[in-house]
Coordinates of C-alpha atoms and ligand atoms in Angstrom, one line a residue:
X1 CA 0.1 0.0 0.4
X2 CA 2.6 2.5 -0.3
X3 CA 6.0 3.2 -2.2
X4 CA 9.4 3.6 -1.1
X5 CA 12.6 4.5 -2.5
X6 CA 15.6 4.2 -2.0
X7 CA 19.2 4.5 -3.1
X8 CA 20.9 2.0 -5.8
X9 CA 24.1 3.8 -6.7
X10 CA 25.2 5.6 -9.5
X11 CA 25.8 5.1 -13.7
X12 CA 29.2 5.5 -14.9
X13 CA 27.8 9.7 -16.4
X14 CA 27.5 9.8 -12.8
X15 CA 23.0 9.8 -12.5
X16 CA 21.2 8.9 -9.7
X17 CA 19.8 5.5 -9.9
X18 CA 17.3 5.1 -7.4
X19 CA 14.9 2.0 -6.9
X20 CA 11.6 2.3 -6.6
X21 CA 9.7 -1.0 -3.9
X22 CA 5.5 -1.4 -4.8
X23 CA 4.2 -3.9 -2.0
X24 CA 0.9 -5.0 -2.5
X25 CA -0.9 -8.2 -0.3
X26 CA 2.5 -10.8 -0.6
X27 CA 4.5 -8.8 -3.9
X28 CA 6.8 -6.6 -4.1
X29 CA 8.0 -4.5 -7.2
X30 CA 11.9 -3.2 -7.0
X31 CA 11.8 -0.7 -10.1
X32 CA 15.0 1.2 -11.5
X33 CA 15.0 4.7 -13.1
X34 CA 17.9 3.3 -14.6
X35 CA 15.8 1.2 -18.0
X36 CA 13.4 2.0 -15.8
X37 CA 14.2 -2.0 -15.4
X38 CA 12.4 -4.6 -13.2
X39 CA 15.6 -5.1 -10.1
X40 CA 13.2 -7.7 -8.4
X41 CA 10.0 -9.6 -7.7
X42 CA 9.0 -11.1 -4.6
X43 CA 6.0 -13.1 -4.0
X44 CA 5.1 -15.1 -1.5
X45 CA 4.0 -18.1 -1.0
X46 CA 4.2 -21.0 0.2
X47 CA 7.4 -22.0 0.3
X48 CA 9.0 -18.5 1.8
X49 CA 9.0 -15.7 0.1
X50 CA 10.8 -15.9 -4.3
X51 CA 11.9 -13.1 -6.7
X52 CA 11.0 -14.0 -9.4
X53 CA 12.6 -11.2 -12.1
X54 CA 16.7 -11.8 -12.6
X55 CA 18.7 -8.8 -12.3
X56 CA 22.3 -7.7 -10.9
X57 CA 23.2 -6.0 -7.6
X58 CA 24.7 -2.8 -9.1
X59 CA 24.5 -0.4 -11.9
X60 CA 27.5 -1.1 -13.1
X61 CA 26.6 -4.5 -13.7
X62 CA 23.7 -3.3 -15.7
X63 CA 25.1 -1.0 -18.1
X64 CA 28.1 -3.7 -18.8
X65 CA 26.4 -6.6 -19.5
X66 CA 23.9 -7.1 -22.7
X67 CA 21.2 -9.6 -21.8
X68 CA 18.7 -7.2 -21.1
X69 CA 17.9 -7.8 -17.7
X70 CA 14.4 -7.1 -16.6
X71 CA 14.4 -3.2 -18.8
X72 CA 12.3 -1.6 -20.5
X73 CA 13.0 -2.7 -24.5
X74 CA 12.7 0.4 -27.1
X75 CA 12.3 1.8 -30.1
X76 CA 11.7 -1.3 -31.5
X77 CA 12.3 -4.8 -29.5
X78 CA 14.2 -7.3 -31.1
X79 CA 16.0 -7.6 -34.8
X80 CA 15.8 -5.1 -37.6
X81 CA 17.7 -6.6 -40.2
X82 CA 20.0 -4.8 -40.9
X83 CA 19.0 -2.4 -38.7
X84 CA 17.4 -0.4 -42.2
X85 CA 13.8 0.4 -43.0
X86 CA 11.7 2.8 -44.9
X87 CA 8.6 4.9 -44.1
X88 CA 6.9 6.5 -47.1
X89 CA 10.4 5.8 -49.2
X90 CA 12.8 7.3 -46.8
X91 CA 14.9 5.0 -45.7
X92 CA 16.8 4.9 -42.2
X93 CA 19.6 3.5 -41.2
X94 CA 19.5 2.2 -37.3
X95 CA 22.1 1.6 -35.4
X96 CA 23.7 -2.4 -35.2
X97 CA 24.3 -4.2 -32.1
X98 CA 23.8 -7.3 -33.3
X99 CA 25.8 -9.6 -35.8
X100 CA 25.2 -8.0 -39.0
X101 CA 21.5 -6.7 -36.8
X102 CA 20.3 -4.2 -34.9
X103 CA 18.1 -6.1 -31.9
X104 CA 16.1 -3.5 -28.8
X105 CA 16.2 -0.4 -29.7
X106 CA 20.2 0.1 -31.1
X107 CA 23.2 1.1 -28.7
X108 CA 21.3 3.2 -26.7
X109 CA 18.2 2.1 -25.8
X110 CA 15.0 2.8 -23.5
X111 CA 17.2 0.1 -20.8
X112 CA 19.7 2.5 -20.9
X113 CA 17.4 6.0 -20.4
X114 CA 17.3 7.1 -16.8
X115 CA 13.7 7.6 -17.2
X116 CA 11.6 10.4 -15.1
X117 CA 9.3 8.7 -12.1
X118 CA 6.2 9.7 -10.8
X119 CA 4.9 8.2 -7.6
X120 CA 0.7 7.7 -7.2
X121 CA -0.8 5.7 -4.7
X122 CA -4.7 4.7 -4.9
X123 CA -6.7 2.7 -3.0
X124 CA -6.2 -0.6 -5.2
X125 CA -2.8 -0.6 -6.4
X126 CA 0.4 1.4 -6.3
X127 CA 1.3 3.0 -9.7
X128 CA 4.4 4.5 -11.7
X129 CA 4.8 7.1 -13.4
X130 CA 8.0 7.3 -15.9
X131 CA 8.4 9.1 -18.4
X132 CA 12.1 10.3 -22.0
X133 CA 11.4 11.3 -24.5
X134 CA 13.6 10.2 -27.4
X135 CA 15.1 13.2 -30.0
X136 CA 14.6 12.9 -33.4
X137 CA 17.0 10.4 -35.0
X138 CA 18.2 8.5 -31.8
X139 CA 19.5 5.2 -33.0
X140 CA 19.1 6.0 -36.3
X141 CA 14.6 5.8 -35.4
X142 CA 13.2 9.6 -36.8
X143 CA 10.5 11.2 -34.9
X144 CA 10.5 13.3 -31.1
X145 CA 9.1 11.0 -28.8
X146 CA 7.9 11.1 -26.0
X147 CA 6.7 8.1 -23.9
X148 CA 5.3 6.8 -20.6
X149 CA 5.0 3.6 -19.5
X150 CA 3.2 3.0 -16.0
X151 CA 4.0 0.2 -14.0
X152 CA 0.5 -0.8 -11.5
X153 CA 0.9 -3.4 -9.2
X154 CA -2.7 -4.7 -8.1
X155 CA -4.0 -5.9 -5.4
X156 CA -5.0 -9.5 -7.0
X157 CA -0.9 -10.2 -6.8
X158 CA -0.9 -8.9 -10.5
X159 CA 0.9 -6.5 -12.2
X160 CA 0.6 -4.6 -16.0
X161 CA 2.2 -2.7 -17.5
X162 CA 0.9 0.5 -20.0
X163 CA 2.9 1.6 -22.4
X164 CA 1.9 5.5 -24.3
X165 CA 3.6 7.2 -26.5
X166 CA 3.7 9.8 -29.6
X167 CA 6.2 11.0 -31.6
X168 CA 6.0 14.0 -33.9
X169 CA 6.5 12.8 -37.3
X170 CA 6.0 9.5 -38.5
X171 CA 8.0 6.5 -37.0
X172 CA 8.4 2.2 -36.1
X173 CA 7.9 1.3 -32.4
X174 CA 7.9 -1.7 -31.0
X175 CA 7.4 -1.9 -26.6
X176 CA 8.3 -4.6 -24.3
X177 CA 10.2 -5.6 -21.6
X178 CA 13.0 -7.7 -20.8
X179 CA 12.4 -9.6 -17.4
X180 CA 13.7 -13.0 -17.3
X181 CA 10.9 -15.2 -14.0
X182 CA 12.3 -18.0 -12.7
X183 CA 9.9 -19.0 -10.9
X184 CA 11.5 -20.8 -7.9
X185 CA 13.1 -17.3 -6.9
X186 CA 16.7 -18.8 -8.8
X187 CA 16.3 -22.1 -6.2
X188 CA 16.7 -23.9 -9.8
X189 CA 19.1 -21.9 -11.9
X190 CA 17.4 -24.3 -14.6
X191 CA 13.8 -23.1 -16.6
X192 CA 13.3 -25.8 -18.4
X193 CA 11.6 -28.1 -15.7
X194 CA 8.8 -25.3 -15.7
X195 CA 5.6 -26.1 -16.9
X196 CA 4.4 -23.7 -19.9
X197 CA 1.2 -22.5 -21.8
X198 CA 0.9 -20.4 -24.7
X199 CA -1.9 -20.0 -26.6
X200 CA -0.5 -19.4 -29.1
X201 CA -1.0 -22.4 -32.1
X202 CA 1.6 -20.5 -34.5
X203 CA 5.3 -19.6 -34.8
X204 CA 6.8 -16.6 -36.9
X205 CA 10.3 -18.8 -38.1
X206 CA 13.6 -17.2 -38.9
X207 CA 16.6 -16.9 -40.8
X208 CA 19.7 -18.3 -39.5
X209 CA 20.9 -14.2 -37.6
X210 CA 17.5 -14.4 -35.9
X211 CA 15.4 -12.1 -38.1
X212 CA 11.1 -13.6 -39.4
X213 CA 11.7 -15.6 -43.3
X214 CA 8.0 -14.0 -42.6
X215 CA 6.1 -17.3 -43.1
X216 CA 3.7 -18.2 -40.5
X217 CA 4.0 -21.5 -39.4
X218 CA 1.2 -24.1 -36.9
X219 CA 2.9 -25.4 -34.4
X220 CA 1.3 -28.1 -34.6
X221 CA 3.5 -30.9 -34.4
X222 CA 6.0 -30.2 -33.7
X223 CA 8.4 -29.5 -31.1
X224 CA 7.0 -25.1 -30.7
X225 CA 3.7 -27.1 -29.4
X226 CA 2.6 -25.1 -26.4
X227 CA -0.4 -25.5 -26.5
X228 CA -1.1 -28.0 -24.3
X229 CA 0.5 -27.3 -21.4
X230 CA 4.7 -29.2 -20.9
X231 CA 7.9 -28.4 -19.7
X232 CA 10.5 -25.3 -21.4
X233 CA 12.4 -28.1 -21.5
X234 CA 10.6 -31.4 -23.1
X235 CA 11.2 -31.0 -26.2
X236 CA 14.1 -28.0 -26.5
X237 CA 16.7 -30.7 -27.8
X238 CA 14.4 -31.9 -30.4
X239 CA 15.8 -31.9 -34.1
X240 CA 13.6 -29.1 -35.4
X241 CA 16.8 -25.7 -37.3
X242 CA 14.7 -23.7 -35.9
X243 CA 16.1 -24.5 -32.6
X244 CA 19.1 -25.0 -33.5
X245 CA 19.7 -21.3 -35.3
X246 CA 18.5 -20.4 -32.2
X247 CA 19.3 -22.3 -29.6
X248 CA 16.5 -22.6 -28.2
X249 CA 13.5 -21.3 -27.9
X250 CA 14.2 -17.9 -29.7
X251 CA 10.9 -16.8 -31.2
X252 CA 7.5 -14.9 -31.7
X253 CA 4.7 -16.3 -31.5
X254 CA 2.0 -14.9 -32.7
X255 CA -1.2 -14.4 -30.1
X256 CA -4.3 -16.0 -31.0
X257 CA -6.5 -13.2 -29.0
X258 CA -9.3 -16.1 -29.2
X259 CA -9.0 -15.5 -24.9
X260 CA -10.2 -13.3 -23.3
X261 CA -9.4 -10.8 -19.7
X262 CA -11.1 -7.8 -19.3
X263 CA -8.2 -5.6 -17.4
X264 CA -9.8 -1.9 -15.6
X265 CA -10.9 -0.9 -19.5
X266 CA -8.7 -3.0 -21.2
X267 CA -9.3 -6.1 -23.2
X268 CA -6.6 -8.3 -23.3
X269 CA -5.8 -11.6 -24.8
X270 CA -3.9 -14.9 -22.7
X271 CA -1.0 -15.0 -23.6
X272 CA 1.2 -17.7 -21.4
X273 CA 1.0 -19.2 -18.4
X274 CA 4.5 -20.7 -16.7
X275 CA 4.0 -22.9 -14.1
X276 CA 7.6 -23.6 -11.0
X277 CA 8.3 -27.3 -11.3
X278 CA 7.9 -27.5 -7.3
X279 CA 3.9 -26.6 -8.3
X280 CA 3.7 -23.5 -5.8
X281 CA 3.8 -21.1 -8.0
X282 CA 2.9 -20.0 -11.5
X283 CA 2.7 -16.8 -14.1
X284 CA -0.6 -15.6 -15.9
X285 CA 0.1 -13.1 -19.3
X286 CA -2.3 -11.3 -20.6
X287 CA -1.4 -8.2 -23.5
X288 CA -3.4 -6.2 -26.5
X289 CA -0.2 -7.0 -28.8
X290 CA -0.3 -9.0 -31.7
X291 CA 3.1 -11.0 -30.2
X292 CA 5.5 -13.1 -27.5
X293 CA 9.1 -14.2 -27.9
X294 CA 9.7 -16.3 -25.5
X295 CA 13.0 -16.5 -24.7
X296 CA 14.5 -19.2 -22.8
X297 CA 17.7 -17.4 -22.2
X298 CA 19.7 -19.3 -24.7
X299 CA 22.3 -17.2 -24.9
X300 CA 22.8 -16.0 -20.7
X301 CA 26.9 -16.3 -19.7
X302 CA 27.5 -19.0 -17.3
X303 CA 30.7 -17.0 -16.3
X304 CA 27.7 -13.4 -14.4
X305 CA 26.5 -13.6 -11.5
X306 CA 23.1 -12.8 -10.5
X307 CA 22.2 -11.0 -7.3
X308 CA 22.5 -12.8 -4.4
X309 CA 25.9 -13.2 -5.6
X310 CA 24.1 -16.5 -7.4
X311 CA 25.5 -17.3 -10.7
X312 CA 23.4 -16.4 -14.2
X313 CA 23.4 -19.8 -16.4
X314 CA 22.0 -20.8 -19.8
X315 CA 18.2 -21.4 -19.8
X316 CA 17.7 -19.9 -16.1
X317 CA 14.8 -18.1 -16.7
X318 CA 12.6 -17.8 -19.2
X319 CA 10.9 -14.3 -21.3
X320 CA 8.8 -13.9 -22.6
X321 CA 8.0 -10.6 -24.1
X322 CA 4.8 -9.4 -25.0
X323 CA 4.9 -7.5 -27.9
X324 CA 5.1 -6.7 -32.8
X325 CA 6.9 -9.4 -34.9
X326 CA 10.1 -9.0 -35.2
X327 CA 11.5 -6.7 -38.3
X328 CA 7.6 -6.2 -39.0
X329 CA 9.1 -2.4 -40.4
X330 CA 10.5 -5.0 -42.8
X331 CA 7.5 -7.4 -43.4
X332 CA 4.4 -5.5 -44.8
X333 CA 2.4 -8.5 -43.7
X334 CA 2.9 -8.3 -40.2
X335 CA 0.4 -6.1 -38.1
X336 CA 1.2 -2.6 -38.7
X337 CA 4.5 -1.2 -35.8
X338 CA 4.0 2.4 -37.6
X339 CA 2.8 5.1 -34.8
X340 CA 1.9 8.0 -37.3
X341 CA 2.5 11.5 -37.0
X342 CA -0.2 12.7 -33.2
X343 CA -1.4 9.4 -33.0
X344 CA -1.8 8.2 -29.6
X345 CA 0.3 4.8 -29.2
X346 CA -1.2 2.7 -25.7
X347 CA -1.0 -1.4 -24.8
X348 CA -1.0 -3.8 -21.6
X349 CA 0.5 -6.2 -20.4
X350 CA -1.0 -8.0 -17.2
X351 CA 1.4 -10.2 -15.1
X352 CA -0.6 -12.7 -12.5
X353 CA 0.9 -14.8 -9.9
X354 CA -1.0 -17.2 -8.9
X355 CA 1.1 -18.7 -5.4
X356 CA -0.2 -21.6 -3.0
Ligands
BGC401 C1 16.3 -11.8 -28.4 C2 17.5 -13.7 -28.1 C3 18.7 -11.8 -27.8 C4 17.6 -12.2 -25.9 C5 19.0 -10.2 -25.6 C6 15.7 -10.8 -26.1 O1 14.7 -11.1 -26.3 O2 15.2 -12.8 -28.9 O3 18.4 -13.4 -28.9 O4 19.7 -12.4 -27.5 O5 16.6 -11.0 -26.1 O6 19.0 -11.0 -24.7

């Protein structure tokens, strides 16, 4: 029922980094003004409190590592092929930071911004309203863009992320959050025994640089099928070129959008349900976005240390990044990620825990 503010550290450029703690009914969210990053997410269960989102103990580690732990991703989540796209016949070239492609907004994405924060507590929720302004041609993207992200912690063990934006000229936009979930509280340093259900009958296959080929492929009968709950690891080593390219699951799923969830005057759709191996904790994700990037930390390095001196491990956690499909600006058949001049961009994703 309150928001507490504590000092977290300083960036290399000596900006002060604060952590805002939102606490309600057995859930504590710790959010940094650096990258609008979720630093921690403590959930009470019958077996004790679990911190289910990965992260680091210091600002320096957030600055130095490339895993986007808990971060707000923008302007465009995931990859843009060779960092090139065009709008109405004008070509744009982005900062390249992932092989030959542009990933998660470029060299200085929104995960590296210091956000301005306003706190607001209401009877049934606590809110953190975070804003930045990204200048015209930031990382190569056109349009001066004002972004507002609102983290809302509700009474029912759920939190939402609301994204709003407005640009002064036509641009492309695809905002998401890059939290790595492990519902054992990182007691088990692999996520393969977690159970996962995806409300997704199709996914977008990729080439060897993880750029979508443009195909929308049914998951039925393949290792990608999570329409019935199964463990994350059951088929991860199956012989499948798509799994080989990504070293496991790192793919955009097309959300079926058949099962509605009403949330504060918006209609969302069931997207994913994740359950800890001991069944003590579940997480349900719902969104109004068309896709979700399911990434099980195939590229996490073993040599990095997480919060609380826990070693980070390959495949120790899973990201469920609700978003537009990767490389959308280069695939006119994908749901559009254009934002017109003056148009109001608005999207919401809800994360709801059930603890037993
Ligand atoms: C991408 C991965 C990438 C990771 C970076 C995910 O969203 O799908 O390919 O390695 O972000 O942390």
